[in-house]
Short mmCIF file of N, CA, C and O in Angstrom, two decimals:
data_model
loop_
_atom_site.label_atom_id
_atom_site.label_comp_id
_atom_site.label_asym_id
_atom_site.label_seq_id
_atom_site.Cartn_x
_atom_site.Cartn_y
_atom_site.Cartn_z
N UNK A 500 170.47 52.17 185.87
CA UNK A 500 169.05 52.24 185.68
C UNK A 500 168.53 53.68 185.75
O UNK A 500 167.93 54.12 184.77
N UNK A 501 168.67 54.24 186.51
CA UNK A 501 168.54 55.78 186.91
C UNK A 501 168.43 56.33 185.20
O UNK A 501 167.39 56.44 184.56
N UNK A 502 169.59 56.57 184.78
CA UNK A 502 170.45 57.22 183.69
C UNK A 502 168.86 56.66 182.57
O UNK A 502 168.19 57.57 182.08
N UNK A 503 168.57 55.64 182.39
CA UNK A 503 167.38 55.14 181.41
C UNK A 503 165.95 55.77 181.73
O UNK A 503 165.10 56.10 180.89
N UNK A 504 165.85 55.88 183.28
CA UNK A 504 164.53 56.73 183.66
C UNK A 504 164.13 58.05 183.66
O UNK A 504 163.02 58.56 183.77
N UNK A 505 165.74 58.72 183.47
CA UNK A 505 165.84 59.97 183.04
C UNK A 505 165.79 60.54 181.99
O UNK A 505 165.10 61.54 181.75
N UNK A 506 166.71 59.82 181.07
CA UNK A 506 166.21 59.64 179.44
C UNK A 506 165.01 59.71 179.13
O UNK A 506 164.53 60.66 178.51
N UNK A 507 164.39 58.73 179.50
CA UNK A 507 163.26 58.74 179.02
C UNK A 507 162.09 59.70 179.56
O UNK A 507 161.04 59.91 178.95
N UNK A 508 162.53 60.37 181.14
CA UNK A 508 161.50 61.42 181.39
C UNK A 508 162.11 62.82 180.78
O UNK A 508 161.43 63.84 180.94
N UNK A 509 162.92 62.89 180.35
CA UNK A 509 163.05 63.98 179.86
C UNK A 509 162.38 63.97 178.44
O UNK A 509 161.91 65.10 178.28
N UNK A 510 162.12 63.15 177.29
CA UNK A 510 160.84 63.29 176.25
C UNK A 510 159.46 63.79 176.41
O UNK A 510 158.81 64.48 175.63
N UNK A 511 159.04 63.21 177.85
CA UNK A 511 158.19 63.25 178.11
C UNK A 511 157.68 64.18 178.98
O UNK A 511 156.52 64.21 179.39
N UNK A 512 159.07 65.36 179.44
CA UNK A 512 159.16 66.36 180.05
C UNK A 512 158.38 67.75 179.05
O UNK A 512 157.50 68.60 179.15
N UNK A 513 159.62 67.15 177.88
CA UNK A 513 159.39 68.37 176.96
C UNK A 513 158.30 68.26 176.21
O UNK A 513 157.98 69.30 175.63
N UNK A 514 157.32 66.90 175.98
CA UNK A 514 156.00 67.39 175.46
C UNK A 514 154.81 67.58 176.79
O UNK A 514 153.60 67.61 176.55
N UNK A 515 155.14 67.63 177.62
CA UNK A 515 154.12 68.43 178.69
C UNK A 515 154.25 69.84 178.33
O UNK A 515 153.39 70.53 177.79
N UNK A 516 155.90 70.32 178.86
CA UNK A 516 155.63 71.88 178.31
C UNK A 516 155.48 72.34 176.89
O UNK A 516 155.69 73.51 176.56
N UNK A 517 155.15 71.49 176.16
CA UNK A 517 154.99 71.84 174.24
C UNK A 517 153.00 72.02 174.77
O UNK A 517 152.11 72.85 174.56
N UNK A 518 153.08 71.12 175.27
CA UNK A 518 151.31 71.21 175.29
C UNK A 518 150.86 72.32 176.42
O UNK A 518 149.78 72.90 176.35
N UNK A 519 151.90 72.56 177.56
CA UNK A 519 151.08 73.81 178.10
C UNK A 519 151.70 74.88 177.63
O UNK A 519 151.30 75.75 178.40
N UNK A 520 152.35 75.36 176.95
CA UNK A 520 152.62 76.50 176.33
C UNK A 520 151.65 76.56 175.42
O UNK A 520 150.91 77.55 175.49
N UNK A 521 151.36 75.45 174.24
CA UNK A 521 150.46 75.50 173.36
C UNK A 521 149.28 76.12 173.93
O UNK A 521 148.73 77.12 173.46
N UNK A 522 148.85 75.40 175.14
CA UNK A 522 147.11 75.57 175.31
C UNK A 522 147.41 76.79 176.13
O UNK A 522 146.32 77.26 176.46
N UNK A 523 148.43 77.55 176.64
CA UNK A 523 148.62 78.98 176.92
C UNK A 523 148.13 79.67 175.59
O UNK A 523 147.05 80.27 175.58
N UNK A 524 149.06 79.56 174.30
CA UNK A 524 149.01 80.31 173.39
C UNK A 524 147.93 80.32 172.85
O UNK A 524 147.51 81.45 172.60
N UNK A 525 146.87 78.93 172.37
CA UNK A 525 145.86 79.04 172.69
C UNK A 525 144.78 79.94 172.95
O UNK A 525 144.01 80.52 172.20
N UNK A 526 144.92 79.91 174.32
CA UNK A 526 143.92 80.61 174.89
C UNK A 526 144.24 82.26 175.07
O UNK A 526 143.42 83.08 175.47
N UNK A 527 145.80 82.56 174.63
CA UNK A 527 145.78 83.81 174.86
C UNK A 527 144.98 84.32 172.75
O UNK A 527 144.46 85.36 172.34
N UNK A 528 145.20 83.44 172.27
CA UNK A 528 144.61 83.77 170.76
C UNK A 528 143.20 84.20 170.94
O UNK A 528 142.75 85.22 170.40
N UNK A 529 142.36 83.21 171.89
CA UNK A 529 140.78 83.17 172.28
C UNK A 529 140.82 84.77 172.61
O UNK A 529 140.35 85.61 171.85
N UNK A 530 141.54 85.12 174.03
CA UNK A 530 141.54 86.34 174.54
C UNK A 530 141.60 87.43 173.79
O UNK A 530 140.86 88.38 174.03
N UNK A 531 142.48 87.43 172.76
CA UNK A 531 142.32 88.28 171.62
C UNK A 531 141.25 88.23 170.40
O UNK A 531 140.92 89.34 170.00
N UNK A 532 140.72 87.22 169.82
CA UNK A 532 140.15 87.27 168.74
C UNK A 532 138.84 87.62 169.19
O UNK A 532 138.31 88.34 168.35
N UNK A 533 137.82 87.34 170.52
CA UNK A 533 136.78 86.93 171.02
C UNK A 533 136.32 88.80 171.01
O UNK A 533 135.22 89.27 170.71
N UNK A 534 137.19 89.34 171.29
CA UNK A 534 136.73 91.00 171.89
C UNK A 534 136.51 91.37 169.39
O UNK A 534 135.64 91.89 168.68
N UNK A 535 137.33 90.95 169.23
CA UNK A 535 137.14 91.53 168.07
C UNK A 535 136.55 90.98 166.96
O UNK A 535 136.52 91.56 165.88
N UNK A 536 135.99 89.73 167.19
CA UNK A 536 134.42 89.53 166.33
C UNK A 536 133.22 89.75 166.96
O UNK A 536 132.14 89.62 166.38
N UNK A 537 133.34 90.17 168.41
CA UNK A 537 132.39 91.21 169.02
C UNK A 537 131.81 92.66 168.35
O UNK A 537 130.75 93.16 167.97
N UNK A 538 133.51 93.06 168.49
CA UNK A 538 133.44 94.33 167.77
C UNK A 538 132.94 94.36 166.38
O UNK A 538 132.35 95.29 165.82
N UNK A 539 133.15 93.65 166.09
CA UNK A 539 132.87 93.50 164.28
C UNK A 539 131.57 93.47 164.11
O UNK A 539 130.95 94.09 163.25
N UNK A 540 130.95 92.48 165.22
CA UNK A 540 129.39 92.17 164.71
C UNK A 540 128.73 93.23 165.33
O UNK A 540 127.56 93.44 164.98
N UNK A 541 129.33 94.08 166.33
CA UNK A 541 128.78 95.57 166.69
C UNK A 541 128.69 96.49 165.71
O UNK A 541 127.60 96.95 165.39
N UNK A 542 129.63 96.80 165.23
CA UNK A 542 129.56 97.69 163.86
C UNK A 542 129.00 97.22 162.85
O UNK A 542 128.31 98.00 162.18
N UNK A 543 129.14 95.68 162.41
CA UNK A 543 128.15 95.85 161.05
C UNK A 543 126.66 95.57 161.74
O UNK A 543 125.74 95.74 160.93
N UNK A 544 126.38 95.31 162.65
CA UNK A 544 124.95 96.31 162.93
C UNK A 544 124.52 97.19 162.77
O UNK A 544 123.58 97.36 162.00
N UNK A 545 124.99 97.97 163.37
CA UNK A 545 125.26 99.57 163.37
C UNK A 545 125.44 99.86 161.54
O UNK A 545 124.64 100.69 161.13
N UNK A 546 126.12 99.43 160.78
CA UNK A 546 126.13 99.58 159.40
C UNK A 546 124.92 99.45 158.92
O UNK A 546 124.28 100.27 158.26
N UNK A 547 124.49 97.86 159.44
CA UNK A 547 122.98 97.80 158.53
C UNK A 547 121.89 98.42 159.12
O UNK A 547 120.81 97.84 159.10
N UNK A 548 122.04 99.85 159.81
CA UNK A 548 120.84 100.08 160.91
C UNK A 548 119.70 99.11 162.07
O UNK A 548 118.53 99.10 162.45
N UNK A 549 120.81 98.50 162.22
CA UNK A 549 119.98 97.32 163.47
C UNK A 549 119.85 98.07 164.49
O UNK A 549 118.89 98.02 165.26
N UNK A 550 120.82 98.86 164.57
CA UNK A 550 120.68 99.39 166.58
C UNK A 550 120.53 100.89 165.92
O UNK A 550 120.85 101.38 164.83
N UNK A 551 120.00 101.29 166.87
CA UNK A 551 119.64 103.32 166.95
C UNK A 551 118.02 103.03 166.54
O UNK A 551 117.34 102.03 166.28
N UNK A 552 117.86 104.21 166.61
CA UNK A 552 116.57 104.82 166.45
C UNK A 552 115.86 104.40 165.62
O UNK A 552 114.81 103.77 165.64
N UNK A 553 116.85 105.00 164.42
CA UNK A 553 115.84 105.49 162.93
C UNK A 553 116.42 103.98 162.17
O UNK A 553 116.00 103.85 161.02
N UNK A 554 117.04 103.20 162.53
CA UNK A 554 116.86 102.05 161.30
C UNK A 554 117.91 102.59 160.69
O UNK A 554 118.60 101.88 161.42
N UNK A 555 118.84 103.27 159.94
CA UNK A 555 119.66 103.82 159.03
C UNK A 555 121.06 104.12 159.60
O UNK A 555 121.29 104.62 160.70
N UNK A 556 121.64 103.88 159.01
CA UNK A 556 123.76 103.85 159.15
C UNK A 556 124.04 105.11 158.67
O UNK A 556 123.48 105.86 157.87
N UNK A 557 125.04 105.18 159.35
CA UNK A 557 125.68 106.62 158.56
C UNK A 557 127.09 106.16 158.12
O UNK A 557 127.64 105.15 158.57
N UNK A 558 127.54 106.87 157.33
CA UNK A 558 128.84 106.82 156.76
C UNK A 558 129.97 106.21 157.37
O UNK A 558 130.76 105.34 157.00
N UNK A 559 129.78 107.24 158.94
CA UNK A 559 130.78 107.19 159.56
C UNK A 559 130.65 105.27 160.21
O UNK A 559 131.61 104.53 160.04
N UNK A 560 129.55 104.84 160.78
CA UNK A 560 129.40 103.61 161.18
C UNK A 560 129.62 102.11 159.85
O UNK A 560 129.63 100.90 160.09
N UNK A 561 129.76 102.86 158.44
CA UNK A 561 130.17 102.10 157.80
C UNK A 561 131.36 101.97 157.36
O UNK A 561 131.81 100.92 156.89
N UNK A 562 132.25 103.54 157.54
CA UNK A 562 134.05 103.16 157.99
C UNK A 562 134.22 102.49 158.92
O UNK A 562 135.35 101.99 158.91
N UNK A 563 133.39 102.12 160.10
CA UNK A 563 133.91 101.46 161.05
C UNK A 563 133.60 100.11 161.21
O UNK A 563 133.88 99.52 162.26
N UNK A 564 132.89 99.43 160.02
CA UNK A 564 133.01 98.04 159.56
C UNK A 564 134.29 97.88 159.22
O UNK A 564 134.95 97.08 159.89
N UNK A 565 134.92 98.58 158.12
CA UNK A 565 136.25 98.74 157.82
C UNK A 565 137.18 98.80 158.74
O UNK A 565 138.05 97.95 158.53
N UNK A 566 137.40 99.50 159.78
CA UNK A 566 138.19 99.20 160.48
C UNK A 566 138.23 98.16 161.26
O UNK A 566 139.30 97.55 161.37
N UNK A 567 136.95 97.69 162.07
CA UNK A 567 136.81 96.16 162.18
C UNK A 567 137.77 95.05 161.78
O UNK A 567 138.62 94.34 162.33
N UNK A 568 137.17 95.24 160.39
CA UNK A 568 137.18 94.12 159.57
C UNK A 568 139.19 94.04 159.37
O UNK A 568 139.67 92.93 159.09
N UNK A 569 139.90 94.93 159.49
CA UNK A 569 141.38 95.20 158.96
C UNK A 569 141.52 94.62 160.85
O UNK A 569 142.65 94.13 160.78
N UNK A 570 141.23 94.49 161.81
CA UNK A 570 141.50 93.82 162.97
C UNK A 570 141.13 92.39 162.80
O UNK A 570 142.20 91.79 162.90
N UNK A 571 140.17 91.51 162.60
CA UNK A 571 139.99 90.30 162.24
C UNK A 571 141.28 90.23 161.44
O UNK A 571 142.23 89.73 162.04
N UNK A 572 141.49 90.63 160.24
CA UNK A 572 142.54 90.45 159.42
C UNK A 572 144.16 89.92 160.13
O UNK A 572 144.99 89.09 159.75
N UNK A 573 144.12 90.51 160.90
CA UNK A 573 144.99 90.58 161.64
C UNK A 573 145.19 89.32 162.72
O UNK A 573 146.16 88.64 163.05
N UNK A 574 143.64 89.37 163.14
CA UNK A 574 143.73 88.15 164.13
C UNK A 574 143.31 86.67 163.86
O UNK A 574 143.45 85.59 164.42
N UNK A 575 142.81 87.08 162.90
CA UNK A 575 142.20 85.81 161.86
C UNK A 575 141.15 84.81 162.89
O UNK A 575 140.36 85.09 163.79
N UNK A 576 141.50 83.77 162.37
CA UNK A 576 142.28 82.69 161.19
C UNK A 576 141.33 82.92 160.01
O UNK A 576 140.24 83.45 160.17
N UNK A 577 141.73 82.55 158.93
CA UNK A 577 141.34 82.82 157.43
C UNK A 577 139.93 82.39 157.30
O UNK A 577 139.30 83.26 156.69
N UNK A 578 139.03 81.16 157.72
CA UNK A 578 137.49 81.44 157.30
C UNK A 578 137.13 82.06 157.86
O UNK A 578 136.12 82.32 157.21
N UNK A 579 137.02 83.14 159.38
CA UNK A 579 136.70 83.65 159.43
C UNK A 579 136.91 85.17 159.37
O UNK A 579 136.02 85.91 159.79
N UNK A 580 137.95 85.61 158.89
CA UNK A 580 138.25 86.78 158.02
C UNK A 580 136.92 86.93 156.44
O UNK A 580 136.02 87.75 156.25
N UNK A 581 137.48 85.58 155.51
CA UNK A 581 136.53 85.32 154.72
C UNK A 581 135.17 85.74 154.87
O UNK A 581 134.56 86.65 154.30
N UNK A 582 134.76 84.82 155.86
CA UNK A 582 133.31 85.52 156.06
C UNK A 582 132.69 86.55 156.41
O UNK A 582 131.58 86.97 156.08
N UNK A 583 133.73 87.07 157.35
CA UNK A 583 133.46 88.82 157.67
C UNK A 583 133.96 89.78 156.36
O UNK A 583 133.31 90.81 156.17
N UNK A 584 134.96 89.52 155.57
CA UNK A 584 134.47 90.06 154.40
C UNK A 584 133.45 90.32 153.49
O UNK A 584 132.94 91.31 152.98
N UNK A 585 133.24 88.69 153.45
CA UNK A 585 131.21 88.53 152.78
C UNK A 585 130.41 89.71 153.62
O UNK A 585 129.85 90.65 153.06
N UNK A 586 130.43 89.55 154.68
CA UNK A 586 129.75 90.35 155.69
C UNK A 586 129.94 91.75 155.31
O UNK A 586 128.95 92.34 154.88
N UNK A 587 130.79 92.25 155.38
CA UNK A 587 131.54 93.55 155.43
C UNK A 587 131.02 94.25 154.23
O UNK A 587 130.55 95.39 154.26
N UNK A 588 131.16 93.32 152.91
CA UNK A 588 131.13 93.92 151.68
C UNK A 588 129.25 94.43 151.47
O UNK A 588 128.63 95.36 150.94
N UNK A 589 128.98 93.40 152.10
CA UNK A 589 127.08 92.86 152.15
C UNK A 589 126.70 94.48 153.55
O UNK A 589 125.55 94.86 153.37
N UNK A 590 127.13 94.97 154.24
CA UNK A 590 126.82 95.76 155.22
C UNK A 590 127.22 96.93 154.64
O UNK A 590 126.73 97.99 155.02
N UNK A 591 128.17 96.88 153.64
CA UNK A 591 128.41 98.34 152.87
C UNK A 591 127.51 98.76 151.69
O UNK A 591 127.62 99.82 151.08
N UNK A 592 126.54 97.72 151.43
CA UNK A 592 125.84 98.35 150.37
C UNK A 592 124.24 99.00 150.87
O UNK A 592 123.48 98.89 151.83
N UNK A 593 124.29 99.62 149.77
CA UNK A 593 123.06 100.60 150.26
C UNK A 593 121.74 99.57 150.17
O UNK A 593 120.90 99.77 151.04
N UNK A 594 121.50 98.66 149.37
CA UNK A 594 120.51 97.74 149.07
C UNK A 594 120.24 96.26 149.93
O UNK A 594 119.48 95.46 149.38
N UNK A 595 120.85 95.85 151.30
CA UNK A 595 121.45 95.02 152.02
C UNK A 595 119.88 94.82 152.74
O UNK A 595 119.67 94.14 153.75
N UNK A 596 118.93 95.51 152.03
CA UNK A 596 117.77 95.16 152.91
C UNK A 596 117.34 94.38 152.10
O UNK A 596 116.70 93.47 152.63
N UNK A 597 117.44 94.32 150.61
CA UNK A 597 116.79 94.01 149.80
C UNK A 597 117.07 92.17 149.78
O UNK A 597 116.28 91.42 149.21
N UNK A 598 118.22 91.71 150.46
CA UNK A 598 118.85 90.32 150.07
C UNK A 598 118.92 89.72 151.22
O UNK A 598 119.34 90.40 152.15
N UNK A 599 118.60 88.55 151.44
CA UNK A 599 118.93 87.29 152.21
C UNK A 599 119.87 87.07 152.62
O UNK A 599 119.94 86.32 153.59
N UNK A 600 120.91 87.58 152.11
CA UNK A 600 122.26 86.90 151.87
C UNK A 600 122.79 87.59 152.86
O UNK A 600 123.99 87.35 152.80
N UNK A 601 122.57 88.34 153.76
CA UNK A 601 122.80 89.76 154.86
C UNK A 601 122.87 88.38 156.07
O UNK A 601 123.94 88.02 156.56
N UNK A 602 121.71 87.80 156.37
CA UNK A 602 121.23 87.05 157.60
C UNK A 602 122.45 85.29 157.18
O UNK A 602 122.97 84.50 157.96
N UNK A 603 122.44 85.36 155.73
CA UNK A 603 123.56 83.77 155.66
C UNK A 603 125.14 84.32 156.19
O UNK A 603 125.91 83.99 157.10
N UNK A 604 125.17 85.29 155.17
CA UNK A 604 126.87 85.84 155.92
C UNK A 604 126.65 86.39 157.33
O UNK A 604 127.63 86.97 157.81
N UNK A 605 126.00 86.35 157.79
CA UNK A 605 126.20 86.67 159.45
C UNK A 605 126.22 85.22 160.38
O UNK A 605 126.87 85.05 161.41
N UNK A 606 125.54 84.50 159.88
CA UNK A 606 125.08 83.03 160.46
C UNK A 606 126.64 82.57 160.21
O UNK A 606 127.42 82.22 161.09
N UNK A 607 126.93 82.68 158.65
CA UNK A 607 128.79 82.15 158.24
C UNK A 607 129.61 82.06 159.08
O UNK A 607 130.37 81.19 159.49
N UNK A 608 129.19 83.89 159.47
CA UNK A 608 130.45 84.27 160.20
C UNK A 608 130.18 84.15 161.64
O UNK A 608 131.20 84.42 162.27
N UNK A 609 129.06 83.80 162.50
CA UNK A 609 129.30 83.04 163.63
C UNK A 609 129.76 82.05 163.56
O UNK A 609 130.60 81.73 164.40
N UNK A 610 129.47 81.32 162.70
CA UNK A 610 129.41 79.45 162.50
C UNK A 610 131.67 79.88 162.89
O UNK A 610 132.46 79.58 163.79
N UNK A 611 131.75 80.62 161.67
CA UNK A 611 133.18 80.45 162.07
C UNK A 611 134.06 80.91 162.92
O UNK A 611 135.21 80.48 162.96
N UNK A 612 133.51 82.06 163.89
CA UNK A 612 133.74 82.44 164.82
C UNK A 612 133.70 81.72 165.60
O UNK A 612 134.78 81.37 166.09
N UNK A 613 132.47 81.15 166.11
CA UNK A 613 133.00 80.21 167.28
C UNK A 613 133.54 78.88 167.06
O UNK A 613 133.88 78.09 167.94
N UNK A 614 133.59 78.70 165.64
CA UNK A 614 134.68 77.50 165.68
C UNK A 614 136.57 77.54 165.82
O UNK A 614 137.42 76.71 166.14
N UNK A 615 136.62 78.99 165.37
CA UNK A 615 137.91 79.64 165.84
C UNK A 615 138.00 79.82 167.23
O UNK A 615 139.07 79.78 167.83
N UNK A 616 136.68 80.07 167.88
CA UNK A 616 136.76 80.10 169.73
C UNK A 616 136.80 78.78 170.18
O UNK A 616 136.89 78.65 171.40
N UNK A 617 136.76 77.70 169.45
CA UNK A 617 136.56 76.30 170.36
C UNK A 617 135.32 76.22 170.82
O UNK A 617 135.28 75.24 171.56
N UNK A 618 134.26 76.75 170.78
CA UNK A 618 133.07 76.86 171.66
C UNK A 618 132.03 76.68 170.28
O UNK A 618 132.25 76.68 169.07
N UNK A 619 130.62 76.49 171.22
CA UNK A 619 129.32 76.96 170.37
C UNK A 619 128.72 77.75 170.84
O UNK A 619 129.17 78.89 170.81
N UNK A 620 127.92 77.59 171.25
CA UNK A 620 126.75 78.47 171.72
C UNK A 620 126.81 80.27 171.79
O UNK A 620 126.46 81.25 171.13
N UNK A 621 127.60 79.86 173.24
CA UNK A 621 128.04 81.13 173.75
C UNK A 621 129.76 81.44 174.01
O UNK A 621 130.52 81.89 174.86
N UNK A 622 129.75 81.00 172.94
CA UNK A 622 131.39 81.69 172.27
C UNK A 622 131.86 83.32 172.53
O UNK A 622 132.82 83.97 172.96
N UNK A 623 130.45 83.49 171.92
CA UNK A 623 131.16 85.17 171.71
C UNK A 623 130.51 85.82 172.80
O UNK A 623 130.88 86.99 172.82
N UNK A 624 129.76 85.58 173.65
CA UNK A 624 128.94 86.32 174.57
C UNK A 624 129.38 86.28 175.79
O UNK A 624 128.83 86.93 176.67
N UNK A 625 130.97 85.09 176.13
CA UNK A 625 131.47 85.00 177.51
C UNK A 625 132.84 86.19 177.44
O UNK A 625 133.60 86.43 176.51
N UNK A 626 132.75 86.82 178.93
CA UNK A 626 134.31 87.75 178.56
C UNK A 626 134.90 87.70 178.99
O UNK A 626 135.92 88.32 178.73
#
């Protein structure tokens, strides 16, 4: 009898540790992606003159959408890369005051940000 209770806890061994390694890996993904659609939505601020003084981006704060944006890439997952592209491309143009479409790709790219965090609300604002 033994020999059958062992058998059978050993299946049931190895999907405990499949699921806490998972929800390790998991959460070490959260730990990483969370700092860098932070960063992202810091700089394309800063791109579209939201933060500072004078309202206006400089060059240099619109390479650094770009570099951003090549870290998402990296950490993904793919809709929300996608949408920070929309974003990215929409924060590099000089006319980004002129369109709507500035405030939908930002809304996008929370919506998919914190669905890549597991969270709503305050997804991106816990550290």
């Amino acid at each position: 009898m033994k020999l059958k209770a062992t058998s059978q806890a050993q299946p049931l061994a190895a999907d405990i540790v499949r699921m806490i390694t998972g929800d390790a890996r998991d959460q070490r993904e959260r730990e990483v992606r969370r700092p860098a659609y932070l960063d992202f939505l810091v700089r394309v601020d800063a791109a579209l003159g939201l933060v500072g003084p004078t309202g206006a981006s400089t060059l240099e704060e619109r390479r650094a959408v770009r570099s951003a944006l090549d870290v998402l890439v990296l950490v993904g997952p793919s809709d929300v890369v996608e949408a920070a592209q929309r974003l990215a491309a929409l924060a590099q143009r000089d006319d980004w005051r002129l369109s709507s479409e500035v405030g939908e790709a930002r809304a996008a790219f929370l919506t998919s940000a914190r669905r890549a965090l597991g969270s709503s609300l305050d997804a991106l604002s816990r550290g």
